[in-house]
Amino acid sequence: DAGVIQSPRHEVTEMGQEVTLRCKPISGHDYLFWYRQTMMRGLELLIYFNNNVPIDDSGMPEDRFSAKMPNASFSTLKIQPSEPRDSAVYFCASSSSSGRWNTGELFFGEGSRLTVL
Amino acid sequence: AQSVAQPEDQVNVAEGNPLTVKCTYSVSGNPYLFWYVQYPNRGLQFLLKYITGDNLVKGSYGFEAEFNKSQTSFHLKKPSALVSDSALYFCAVRLNTGGFKTIFGAGTRLFVKA
């Protein structure tokens, strides 16, 4: 398996523009997570899905952020309008609830580095 | 509030010496605990986990971790450090909320000097 695939790897945009980050989870995984990593705040959970349904979006910073998972193999995180404080590395991760212990370790993508000028 | 704490921002150790990266947690019930490693400009990689059973768990690259329920700790250890172990290490806990919500500590940067 190719692992979790994220695009773009790098995005530079101007304040006010719309940003869309994409994620393809590992095939067969039923959980998908979006995290944001910054120096100041560390690794923050934004939202996670189970079987394409959002379960917990309490970490989404504000209404400018939205996430969707239209099918089991694709998710997007959208920021509209973007602001300089949104600059961060955004990670997608997936996990599987199958298996004997249902342990749920996460498999991360390489991340999307967003810079908002 | 449920949380994970990594009290050290950075750990410095000489190559060949044992290393310990500390983690404590505050979670209700029986936690699922994890360690992940992050190399520069890469995503996090799973190292090891504690679910139940033996308090000493072994993982990838010679790492192990010791679960201590009374001290609510899950310290990462390695008997002999390598320069290539230099990276950012995260402790994580899966919350007992019926789902897979996983929260992470702030991370500890390990620097192994040759």
JSON list of C-alpha atoms in Angstrom, two decimals:
[
{"chain": "A", "resi": 1, "resn": "ASP", "atom": "CA", "xyz": [0.00, 0.00, 0.00]},
{"chain": "A", "resi": 2, "resn": "ALA", "atom": "CA", "xyz": [1.22, 3.51, -0.78]},
{"chain": "A", "resi": 3, "resn": "GLY", "atom": "CA", "xyz": [0.29, 4.83, 2.64]},
{"chain": "A", "resi": 4, "resn": "VAL", "atom": "CA", "xyz": [-1.65, 8.00, 3.35]},
{"chain": "A", "resi": 5, "resn": "ILE", "atom": "CA", "xyz": [-1.27, 10.43, 0.47]},
{"chain": "A", "resi": 6, "resn": "GLN", "atom": "CA", "xyz": [-1.62, 14.16, 0.92]},
{"chain": "A", "resi": 7, "resn": "SER", "atom": "CA", "xyz": [-1.56, 16.99, -1.59]},
{"chain": "A", "resi": 8, "resn": "PRO", "atom": "CA", "xyz": [-0.23, 19.52, -2.09]},
{"chain": "A", "resi": 9, "resn": "ARG", "atom": "CA", "xyz": [2.99, 19.07, -0.10]},
{"chain": "A", "resi": 10, "resn": "HIS", "atom": "CA", "xyz": [3.56, 22.80, -0.10]},
{"chain": "A", "resi": 11, "resn": "GLU", "atom": "CA", "xyz": [1.15, 25.66, -0.60]},
{"chain": "A", "resi": 12, "resn": "VAL", "atom": "CA", "xyz": [1.89, 29.36, -0.53]},
{"chain": "A", "resi": 13, "resn": "THR", "atom": "CA", "xyz": [-1.06, 31.66, -0.82]},
{"chain": "A", "resi": 14, "resn": "GLU", "atom": "CA", "xyz": [-2.14, 35.17, 0.00]},
{"chain": "A", "resi": 15, "resn": "MET", "atom": "CA", "xyz": [-4.42, 36.16, 2.80]},
{"chain": "A", "resi": 16, "resn": "GLY", "atom": "CA", "xyz": [-8.05, 35.90, 1.83]},
{"chain": "A", "resi": 17, "resn": "GLN", "atom": "CA", "xyz": [-7.59, 33.12, -0.69]},
{"chain": "A", "resi": 18, "resn": "GLU", "atom": "CA", "xyz": [-9.28, 29.75, -0.44]},
{"chain": "A", "resi": 19, "resn": "VAL", "atom": "CA", "xyz": [-7.08, 26.77, 0.36]},
{"chain": "A", "resi": 20, "resn": "THR", "atom": "CA", "xyz": [-8.00, 23.14, -0.20]},
{"chain": "A", "resi": 21, "resn": "LEU", "atom": "CA", "xyz": [-5.90, 20.31, 1.20]},
{"chain": "A", "resi": 22, "resn": "ARG", "atom": "CA", "xyz": [-6.50, 16.75, 0.07]},
{"chain": "A", "resi": 23, "resn": "CYS", "atom": "CA", "xyz": [-6.02, 13.35, 1.59]},
{"chain": "A", "resi": 24, "resn": "LYS", "atom": "CA", "xyz": [-6.29, 9.77, 0.44]},
{"chain": "A", "resi": 25, "resn": "PRO", "atom": "CA", "xyz": [-6.29, 7.34, 3.38]},
{"chain": "A", "resi": 26, "resn": "ILE", "atom": "CA", "xyz": [-4.95, 3.82, 3.38]},
{"chain": "A", "resi": 27, "resn": "SER", "atom": "CA", "xyz": [-7.38, 1.50, 1.65]},
{"chain": "A", "resi": 28, "resn": "GLY", "atom": "CA", "xyz": [-9.61, -0.31, 4.12]},
{"chain": "A", "resi": 29, "resn": "HIS", "atom": "CA", "xyz": [-9.07, 2.15, 6.97]},
{"chain": "A", "resi": 30, "resn": "ASP", "atom": "CA", "xyz": [-12.33, 3.40, 8.43]},
{"chain": "A", "resi": 31, "resn": "TYR", "atom": "CA", "xyz": [-11.01, 6.32, 10.48]},
{"chain": "A", "resi": 32, "resn": "LEU", "atom": "CA", "xyz": [-9.54, 9.54, 9.11]},
{"chain": "A", "resi": 33, "resn": "PHE", "atom": "CA", "xyz": [-8.03, 12.39, 11.09]},
{"chain": "A", "resi": 34, "resn": "TRP", "atom": "CA", "xyz": [-6.90, 15.91, 10.32]},
{"chain": "A", "resi": 35, "resn": "TYR", "atom": "CA", "xyz": [-4.20, 17.40, 12.56]},
{"chain": "A", "resi": 36, "resn": "ARG", "atom": "CA", "xyz": [-2.44, 20.75, 12.48]},
{"chain": "A", "resi": 37, "resn": "GLN", "atom": "CA", "xyz": [1.17, 21.16, 13.68]},
{"chain": "A", "resi": 38, "resn": "THR", "atom": "CA", "xyz": [2.71, 24.47, 14.70]},
{"chain": "A", "resi": 39, "resn": "MET", "atom": "CA", "xyz": [5.66, 25.38, 16.86]},
{"chain": "A", "resi": 40, "resn": "MET", "atom": "CA", "xyz": [3.47, 27.24, 19.32]},
{"chain": "A", "resi": 41, "resn": "ARG", "atom": "CA", "xyz": [0.59, 24.80, 19.71]},
{"chain": "A", "resi": 42, "resn": "GLY", "atom": "CA", "xyz": [2.14, 21.46, 18.79]},
{"chain": "A", "resi": 43, "resn": "LEU", "atom": "CA", "xyz": [-0.06, 18.81, 17.20]},
{"chain": "A", "resi": 44, "resn": "GLU", "atom": "CA", "xyz": [-3.76, 19.66, 17.37]},
{"chain": "A", "resi": 45, "resn": "LEU", "atom": "CA", "xyz": [-6.61, 17.38, 16.34]},
{"chain": "A", "resi": 46, "resn": "LEU", "atom": "CA", "xyz": [-8.96, 19.35, 14.11]},
{"chain": "A", "resi": 47, "resn": "ILE", "atom": "CA", "xyz": [-11.56, 16.75, 13.14]},
{"chain": "A", "resi": 48, "resn": "TYR", "atom": "CA", "xyz": [-11.94, 13.04, 12.64]},
{"chain": "A", "resi": 49, "resn": "PHE", "atom": "CA", "xyz": [-14.27, 10.83, 10.62]},
{"chain": "A", "resi": 50, "resn": "ASN", "atom": "CA", "xyz": [-15.49, 7.28, 11.00]},
{"chain": "A", "resi": 51, "resn": "ASN", "atom": "CA", "xyz": [-16.88, 5.59, 7.90]},
{"chain": "A", "resi": 52, "resn": "ASN", "atom": "CA", "xyz": [-16.96, 8.99, 6.18]},
{"chain": "A", "resi": 53, "resn": "VAL", "atom": "CA", "xyz": [-19.06, 10.58, 8.95]},
{"chain": "A", "resi": 54, "resn": "PRO", "atom": "CA", "xyz": [-17.59, 13.42, 11.05]},
{"chain": "A", "resi": 55, "resn": "ILE", "atom": "CA", "xyz": [-17.43, 12.26, 14.66]},
{"chain": "A", "resi": 56, "resn": "ASP", "atom": "CA", "xyz": [-15.71, 15.10, 16.46]},
{"chain": "A", "resi": 57, "resn": "ASP", "atom": "CA", "xyz": [-15.01, 18.53, 14.98]},
{"chain": "A", "resi": 58, "resn": "SER", "atom": "CA", "xyz": [-14.45, 20.31, 18.26]},
{"chain": "A", "resi": 59, "resn": "GLY", "atom": "CA", "xyz": [-10.90, 21.13, 17.27]},
{"chain": "A", "resi": 60, "resn": "MET", "atom": "CA", "xyz": [-11.81, 23.07, 14.15]},
{"chain": "A", "resi": 61, "resn": "PRO", "atom": "CA", "xyz": [-10.65, 26.59, 14.94]},
{"chain": "A", "resi": 62, "resn": "GLU", "atom": "CA", "xyz": [-13.52, 28.55, 13.44]},
{"chain": "A", "resi": 63, "resn": "ASP", "atom": "CA", "xyz": [-16.07, 28.64, 10.67]},
{"chain": "A", "resi": 64, "resn": "ARG", "atom": "CA", "xyz": [-13.41, 29.41, 8.10]},
{"chain": "A", "resi": 65, "resn": "PHE", "atom": "CA", "xyz": [-12.38, 25.77, 8.36]},
{"chain": "A", "resi": 66, "resn": "SER", "atom": "CA", "xyz": [-14.44, 22.95, 6.90]},
{"chain": "A", "resi": 67, "resn": "ALA", "atom": "CA", "xyz": [-13.74, 19.29, 6.18]},
{"chain": "A", "resi": 68, "resn": "LYS", "atom": "CA", "xyz": [-15.51, 16.72, 4.08]},
{"chain": "A", "resi": 69, "resn": "MET", "atom": "CA", "xyz": [-15.18, 13.06, 3.33]},
{"chain": "A", "resi": 70, "resn": "PRO", "atom": "CA", "xyz": [-17.38, 12.25, 0.32]},
{"chain": "A", "resi": 71, "resn": "ASN", "atom": "CA", "xyz": [-16.19, 8.67, 0.12]},
{"chain": "A", "resi": 72, "resn": "ALA", "atom": "CA", "xyz": [-13.90, 6.20, 1.85]},
{"chain": "A", "resi": 73, "resn": "SER", "atom": "CA", "xyz": [-10.88, 7.13, -0.25]},
{"chain": "A", "resi": 74, "resn": "PHE", "atom": "CA", "xyz": [-10.89, 10.92, -0.20]},
{"chain": "A", "resi": 75, "resn": "SER", "atom": "CA", "xyz": [-11.11, 13.81, 2.23]},
{"chain": "A", "resi": 76, "resn": "THR", "atom": "CA", "xyz": [-10.60, 17.56, 1.98]},
{"chain": "A", "resi": 77, "resn": "LEU", "atom": "CA", "xyz": [-9.82, 20.28, 4.47]},
{"chain": "A", "resi": 78, "resn": "LYS", "atom": "CA", "xyz": [-10.78, 23.73, 3.26]},
{"chain": "A", "resi": 79, "resn": "ILE", "atom": "CA", "xyz": [-9.88, 27.13, 4.65]},
{"chain": "A", "resi": 80, "resn": "GLN", "atom": "CA", "xyz": [-11.86, 30.09, 3.33]},
{"chain": "A", "resi": 81, "resn": "PRO", "atom": "CA", "xyz": [-10.73, 32.80, 3.66]},
{"chain": "A", "resi": 82, "resn": "SER", "atom": "CA", "xyz": [-7.19, 31.98, 4.74]},
{"chain": "A", "resi": 83, "resn": "GLU", "atom": "CA", "xyz": [-5.25, 34.11, 7.22]},
{"chain": "A", "resi": 84, "resn": "PRO", "atom": "CA", "xyz": [-1.53, 34.28, 8.08]},
{"chain": "A", "resi": 85, "resn": "ARG", "atom": "CA", "xyz": [-2.19, 32.57, 11.43]},
{"chain": "A", "resi": 86, "resn": "ASP", "atom": "CA", "xyz": [-3.36, 29.51, 9.53]},
{"chain": "A", "resi": 87, "resn": "SER", "atom": "CA", "xyz": [0.22, 28.89, 8.43]},
{"chain": "A", "resi": 88, "resn": "ALA", "atom": "CA", "xyz": [1.13, 25.42, 9.67]},
{"chain": "A", "resi": 89, "resn": "VAL", "atom": "CA", "xyz": [1.73, 21.86, 8.58]},
{"chain": "A", "resi": 90, "resn": "TYR", "atom": "CA", "xyz": [-1.52, 19.98, 8.17]},
{"chain": "A", "resi": 91, "resn": "PHE", "atom": "CA", "xyz": [-1.42, 16.22, 8.57]},
{"chain": "A", "resi": 92, "resn": "CYS", "atom": "CA", "xyz": [-3.92, 13.63, 7.56]},
{"chain": "A", "resi": 93, "resn": "ALA", "atom": "CA", "xyz": [-3.86, 10.24, 9.28]},
{"chain": "A", "resi": 94, "resn": "SER", "atom": "CA", "xyz": [-5.91, 7.10, 8.96]},
{"chain": "A", "resi": 95, "resn": "SER", "atom": "CA", "xyz": [-6.56, 4.10, 11.17]},
{"chain": "A", "resi": 96, "resn": "SER", "atom": "CA", "xyz": [-8.43, 0.83, 11.21]},
{"chain": "A", "resi": 97, "resn": "SER", "atom": "CA", "xyz": [-10.88, -0.47, 13.78]},
{"chain": "A", "resi": 98, "resn": "SER", "atom": "CA", "xyz": [-10.47, -4.06, 12.64]},
{"chain": "A", "resi": 99, "resn": "GLY", "atom": "CA", "xyz": [-8.19, -6.54, 14.29]},
{"chain": "A", "resi": 100, "resn": "ARG", "atom": "CA", "xyz": [-8.18, -8.35, 17.56]},
{"chain": "A", "resi": 101, "resn": "TRP", "atom": "CA", "xyz": [-7.38, -5.48, 19.89]},
{"chain": "A", "resi": 102, "resn": "ASN", "atom": "CA", "xyz": [-8.84, -2.62, 17.92]},
{"chain": "A", "resi": 103, "resn": "THR", "atom": "CA", "xyz": [-5.83, -0.61, 19.00]},
{"chain": "A", "resi": 104, "resn": "GLY", "atom": "CA", "xyz": [-6.10, 2.22, 16.52]},
{"chain": "A", "resi": 105, "resn": "GLU", "atom": "CA", "xyz": [-2.56, 3.34, 15.85]},
{"chain": "A", "resi": 106, "resn": "LEU", "atom": "CA", "xyz": [-2.45, 6.14, 13.33]},
{"chain": "A", "resi": 107, "resn": "PHE", "atom": "CA", "xyz": [-0.75, 6.16, 9.96]},
{"chain": "A", "resi": 108, "resn": "PHE", "atom": "CA", "xyz": [0.24, 9.67, 8.91]},
{"chain": "A", "resi": 109, "resn": "GLY", "atom": "CA", "xyz": [0.74, 11.27, 5.56]},
{"chain": "A", "resi": 110, "resn": "GLU", "atom": "CA", "xyz": [3.76, 13.44, 4.85]},
{"chain": "A", "resi": 111, "resn": "GLY", "atom": "CA", "xyz": [1.83, 16.61, 5.54]},
{"chain": "A", "resi": 112, "resn": "SER", "atom": "CA", "xyz": [0.89, 19.76, 3.65]},
{"chain": "A", "resi": 113, "resn": "ARG", "atom": "CA", "xyz": [2.94, 22.81, 4.58]},
{"chain": "A", "resi": 114, "resn": "LEU", "atom": "CA", "xyz": [0.72, 25.90, 4.25]},
{"chain": "A", "resi": 115, "resn": "THR", "atom": "CA", "xyz": [2.10, 29.43, 4.21]},
{"chain": "A", "resi": 116, "resn": "VAL", "atom": "CA", "xyz": [-0.37, 32.29, 4.12]},
{"chain": "A", "resi": 117, "resn": "LEU", "atom": "CA", "xyz": [1.22, 35.64, 3.28]},
{"chain": "B", "resi": 1, "resn": "ALA", "atom": "CA", "xyz": [-9.30, 17.33, 31.43]},
{"chain": "B", "resi": 2, "resn": "GLN", "atom": "CA", "xyz": [-7.64, 14.45, 29.66]},
{"chain": "B", "resi": 3, "resn": "SER", "atom": "CA", "xyz": [-4.10, 15.25, 28.66]},
{"chain": "B", "resi": 4, "resn": "VAL", "atom": "CA", "xyz": [-0.63, 14.02, 27.83]},
{"chain": "B", "resi": 5, "resn": "ALA", "atom": "CA", "xyz": [2.50, 15.70, 29.15]},
{"chain": "B", "resi": 6, "resn": "GLN", "atom": "CA", "xyz": [6.07, 15.47, 27.96]},
{"chain": "B", "resi": 7, "resn": "PRO", "atom": "CA", "xyz": [8.02, 17.45, 30.53]},
{"chain": "B", "resi": 8, "resn": "GLU", "atom": "CA", "xyz": [11.23, 17.82, 28.51]},
{"chain": "B", "resi": 9, "resn": "ASP", "atom": "CA", "xyz": [11.47, 19.92, 25.37]},
{"chain": "B", "resi": 10, "resn": "GLN", "atom": "CA", "xyz": [14.81, 18.34, 24.52]},
{"chain": "B", "resi": 11, "resn": "VAL", "atom": "CA", "xyz": [16.87, 15.36, 25.62]},
{"chain": "B", "resi": 12, "resn": "ASN", "atom": "CA", "xyz": [20.57, 15.17, 24.88]},
{"chain": "B", "resi": 13, "resn": "VAL", "atom": "CA", "xyz": [22.47, 11.89, 25.07]},
{"chain": "B", "resi": 14, "resn": "ALA", "atom": "CA", "xyz": [25.76, 10.56, 23.81]},
{"chain": "B", "resi": 15, "resn": "GLU", "atom": "CA", "xyz": [25.78, 7.77, 21.25]},
{"chain": "B", "resi": 16, "resn": "GLY", "atom": "CA", "xyz": [25.92, 4.39, 22.94]},
{"chain": "B", "resi": 17, "resn": "ASN", "atom": "CA", "xyz": [24.36, 5.62, 26.16]},
{"chain": "B", "resi": 18, "resn": "PRO", "atom": "CA", "xyz": [20.85, 4.68, 27.28]},
{"chain": "B", "resi": 19, "resn": "LEU", "atom": "CA", "xyz": [18.10, 7.17, 26.62]},
{"chain": "B", "resi": 20, "resn": "THR", "atom": "CA", "xyz": [14.76, 7.93, 28.27]},
{"chain": "B", "resi": 21, "resn": "VAL", "atom": "CA", "xyz": [12.05, 10.22, 26.99]},
{"chain": "B", "resi": 22, "resn": "LYS", "atom": "CA", "xyz": [9.39, 10.90, 29.58]},
{"chain": "B", "resi": 23, "resn": "CYS", "atom": "CA", "xyz": [5.61, 10.92, 29.26]},
{"chain": "B", "resi": 24, "resn": "THR", "atom": "CA", "xyz": [2.81, 11.19, 31.78]},
{"chain": "B", "resi": 25, "resn": "TYR", "atom": "CA", "xyz": [-0.88, 11.11, 31.11]},
{"chain": "B", "resi": 26, "resn": "SER", "atom": "CA", "xyz": [-4.17, 12.04, 32.68]},
{"chain": "B", "resi": 27, "resn": "VAL", "atom": "CA", "xyz": [-6.94, 9.91, 31.24]},
{"chain": "B", "resi": 28, "resn": "SER", "atom": "CA", "xyz": [-9.93, 8.24, 32.79]},
{"chain": "B", "resi": 29, "resn": "GLY", "atom": "CA", "xyz": [-10.17, 4.49, 32.63]},
{"chain": "B", "resi": 30, "resn": "ASN", "atom": "CA", "xyz": [-7.60, 2.23, 31.05]},
{"chain": "B", "resi": 31, "resn": "PRO", "atom": "CA", "xyz": [-5.69, 4.12, 28.38]},
{"chain": "B", "resi": 32, "resn": "TYR", "atom": "CA", "xyz": [-4.24, 3.02, 25.11]},
{"chain": "B", "resi": 33, "resn": "LEU", "atom": "CA", "xyz": [-0.80, 4.64, 24.94]},
{"chain": "B", "resi": 34, "resn": "PHE", "atom": "CA", "xyz": [1.44, 5.19, 21.95]},
{"chain": "B", "resi": 35, "resn": "TRP", "atom": "CA", "xyz": [4.81, 6.58, 20.94]},
{"chain": "B", "resi": 36, "resn": "TYR", "atom": "CA", "xyz": [5.44, 8.12, 17.54]},
{"chain": "B", "resi": 37, "resn": "VAL", "atom": "CA", "xyz": [8.60, 9.52, 15.94]},
{"chain": "B", "resi": 38, "resn": "GLN", "atom": "CA", "xyz": [8.88, 12.38, 13.46]},
{"chain": "B", "resi": 39, "resn": "TYR", "atom": "CA", "xyz": [11.92, 13.02, 11.29]},
{"chain": "B", "resi": 40, "resn": "PRO", "atom": "CA", "xyz": [12.41, 16.45, 9.65]},
{"chain": "B", "resi": 41, "resn": "ASN", "atom": "CA", "xyz": [9.83, 17.29, 7.03]},
{"chain": "B", "resi": 42, "resn": "ARG", "atom": "CA", "xyz": [8.11, 13.93, 7.44]},
{"chain": "B", "resi": 43, "resn": "GLY", "atom": "CA", "xyz": [4.89, 12.65, 8.95]},
{"chain": "B", "resi": 44, "resn": "LEU", "atom": "CA", "xyz": [4.74, 10.86, 12.28]},
{"chain": "B", "resi": 45, "resn": "GLN", "atom": "CA", "xyz": [5.59, 7.17, 12.36]},
{"chain": "B", "resi": 46, "resn": "PHE", "atom": "CA", "xyz": [4.20, 4.70, 14.86]},
{"chain": "B", "resi": 47, "resn": "LEU", "atom": "CA", "xyz": [6.85, 3.21, 17.20]},
{"chain": "B", "resi": 48, "resn": "LEU", "atom": "CA", "xyz": [5.03, 1.17, 19.81]},
{"chain": "B", "resi": 49, "resn": "LYS", "atom": "CA", "xyz": [1.89, 0.90, 21.90]},
{"chain": "B", "resi": 50, "resn": "TYR", "atom": "CA", "xyz": [0.61, -0.30, 25.24]},
{"chain": "B", "resi": 51, "resn": "ILE", "atom": "CA", "xyz": [-2.85, -1.81, 25.34]},
{"chain": "B", "resi": 52, "resn": "THR", "atom": "CA", "xyz": [-2.82, -4.35, 28.13]},
{"chain": "B", "resi": 53, "resn": "GLY", "atom": "CA", "xyz": [-0.63, -7.04, 29.63]},
{"chain": "B", "resi": 54, "resn": "ASP", "atom": "CA", "xyz": [3.11, -6.76, 30.22]},
{"chain": "B", "resi": 55, "resn": "ASN", "atom": "CA", "xyz": [4.11, -3.31, 31.38]},
{"chain": "B", "resi": 56, "resn": "LEU", "atom": "CA", "xyz": [7.25, -3.35, 29.21]},
{"chain": "B", "resi": 57, "resn": "VAL", "atom": "CA", "xyz": [6.45, -3.14, 25.53]},
{"chain": "B", "resi": 58, "resn": "LYS", "atom": "CA", "xyz": [8.91, -3.41, 22.69]},
{"chain": "B", "resi": 59, "resn": "GLY", "atom": "CA", "xyz": [8.69, -1.57, 19.42]},
{"chain": "B", "resi": 60, "resn": "SER", "atom": "CA", "xyz": [10.55, -0.60, 16.29]},
{"chain": "B", "resi": 61, "resn": "TYR", "atom": "CA", "xyz": [14.26, 0.27, 16.03]},
{"chain": "B", "resi": 62, "resn": "GLY", "atom": "CA", "xyz": [15.11, -1.19, 19.44]},
{"chain": "B", "resi": 63, "resn": "PHE", "atom": "CA", "xyz": [12.84, 1.14, 21.39]},
{"chain": "B", "resi": 64, "resn": "GLU", "atom": "CA", "xyz": [10.79, 0.02, 24.35]},
{"chain": "B", "resi": 65, "resn": "ALA", "atom": "CA", "xyz": [8.45, 1.72, 26.78]},
{"chain": "B", "resi": 66, "resn": "GLU", "atom": "CA", "xyz": [7.44, 1.06, 30.34]},
{"chain": "B", "resi": 67, "resn": "PHE", "atom": "CA", "xyz": [3.88, 1.55, 31.48]},
{"chain": "B", "resi": 68, "resn": "ASN", "atom": "CA", "xyz": [3.47, 2.50, 35.13]},
{"chain": "B", "resi": 69, "resn": "LYS", "atom": "CA", "xyz": [-0.14, 2.74, 36.19]},
{"chain": "B", "resi": 70, "resn": "SER", "atom": "CA", "xyz": [0.49, 4.13, 39.66]},
{"chain": "B", "resi": 71, "resn": "GLN", "atom": "CA", "xyz": [2.64, 6.93, 38.30]},
{"chain": "B", "resi": 72, "resn": "THR", "atom": "CA", "xyz": [0.50, 7.34, 35.15]},
{"chain": "B", "resi": 73, "resn": "SER", "atom": "CA", "xyz": [3.65, 7.30, 33.08]},
{"chain": "B", "resi": 74, "resn": "PHE", "atom": "CA", "xyz": [4.73, 5.72, 29.82]},
{"chain": "B", "resi": 75, "resn": "HIS", "atom": "CA", "xyz": [8.43, 6.50, 29.35]},
{"chain": "B", "resi": 76, "resn": "LEU", "atom": "CA", "xyz": [10.22, 5.66, 26.13]},
{"chain": "B", "resi": 77, "resn": "LYS", "atom": "CA", "xyz": [13.59, 3.96, 26.47]},
{"chain": "B", "resi": 78, "resn": "LYS", "atom": "CA", "xyz": [16.45, 2.55, 24.45]},
{"chain": "B", "resi": 79, "resn": "PRO", "atom": "CA", "xyz": [19.48, 0.78, 25.91]},
{"chain": "B", "resi": 80, "resn": "SER", "atom": "CA", "xyz": [21.99, 2.23, 23.45]},
{"chain": "B", "resi": 81, "resn": "ALA", "atom": "CA", "xyz": [21.29, 5.41, 21.49]},
{"chain": "B", "resi": 82, "resn": "LEU", "atom": "CA", "xyz": [22.28, 5.95, 17.88]},
{"chain": "B", "resi": 83, "resn": "VAL", "atom": "CA", "xyz": [22.92, 9.26, 16.12]},
{"chain": "B", "resi": 84, "resn": "SER", "atom": "CA", "xyz": [20.16, 8.26, 13.71]},
{"chain": "B", "resi": 85, "resn": "ASP", "atom": "CA", "xyz": [17.68, 8.23, 16.62]},
{"chain": "B", "resi": 86, "resn": "SER", "atom": "CA", "xyz": [17.83, 12.02, 16.68]},
{"chain": "B", "resi": 87, "resn": "ALA", "atom": "CA", "xyz": [14.26, 13.14, 15.95]},
{"chain": "B", "resi": 88, "resn": "LEU", "atom": "CA", "xyz": [11.09, 14.50, 17.51]},
{"chain": "B", "resi": 89, "resn": "TYR", "atom": "CA", "xyz": [9.20, 12.01, 19.69]},
{"chain": "B", "resi": 90, "resn": "PHE", "atom": "CA", "xyz": [5.54, 12.22, 20.58]},
{"chain": "B", "resi": 91, "resn": "CYS", "atom": "CA", "xyz": [3.63, 10.41, 23.27]},
{"chain": "B", "resi": 92, "resn": "ALA", "atom": "CA", "xyz": [-0.07, 9.92, 22.52]},
{"chain": "B", "resi": 93, "resn": "VAL", "atom": "CA", "xyz": [-3.15, 8.54, 24.22]},
{"chain": "B", "resi": 94, "resn": "ARG", "atom": "CA", "xyz": [-6.33, 7.25, 22.72]},
{"chain": "B", "resi": 95, "resn": "LEU", "atom": "CA", "xyz": [-9.21, 8.57, 24.75]},
{"chain": "B", "resi": 96, "resn": "ASN", "atom": "CA", "xyz": [-11.83, 6.24, 26.17]},
{"chain": "B", "resi": 97, "resn": "THR", "atom": "CA", "xyz": [-14.72, 8.09, 24.58]},
{"chain": "B", "resi": 98, "resn": "GLY", "atom": "CA", "xyz": [-15.95, 5.23, 22.45]},
{"chain": "B", "resi": 99, "resn": "GLY", "atom": "CA", "xyz": [-14.08, 6.36, 19.37]},
{"chain": "B", "resi": 100, "resn": "PHE", "atom": "CA", "xyz": [-10.52, 6.68, 18.21]},
{"chain": "B", "resi": 101, "resn": "LYS", "atom": "CA", "xyz": [-9.85, 10.23, 19.36]},
{"chain": "B", "resi": 102, "resn": "THR", "atom": "CA", "xyz": [-6.11, 10.44, 19.95]},
{"chain": "B", "resi": 103, "resn": "ILE", "atom": "CA", "xyz": [-4.33, 13.35, 21.58]},
{"chain": "B", "resi": 104, "resn": "PHE", "atom": "CA", "xyz": [-0.61, 14.03, 21.54]},
{"chain": "B", "resi": 105, "resn": "GLY", "atom": "CA", "xyz": [1.93, 15.48, 23.90]},
{"chain": "B", "resi": 106, "resn": "ALA", "atom": "CA", "xyz": [3.95, 18.52, 22.91]},
{"chain": "B", "resi": 107, "resn": "GLY", "atom": "CA", "xyz": [6.84, 16.42, 21.69]},
{"chain": "B", "resi": 108, "resn": "THR", "atom": "CA", "xyz": [10.42, 15.94, 22.88]},
{"chain": "B", "resi": 109, "resn": "ARG", "atom": "CA", "xyz": [13.38, 16.55, 20.63]},
{"chain": "B", "resi": 110, "resn": "LEU", "atom": "CA", "xyz": [16.03, 13.88, 21.07]},
{"chain": "B", "resi": 111, "resn": "PHE", "atom": "CA", "xyz": [19.56, 14.83, 20.12]},
{"chain": "B", "resi": 112, "resn": "VAL", "atom": "CA", "xyz": [22.15, 12.04, 20.07]},
{"chain": "B", "resi": 113, "resn": "LYS", "atom": "CA", "xyz": [25.72, 13.24, 19.84]},
{"chain": "B", "resi": 114, "resn": "ALA", "atom": "CA", "xyz": [28.42, 11.11, 18.24]}
]
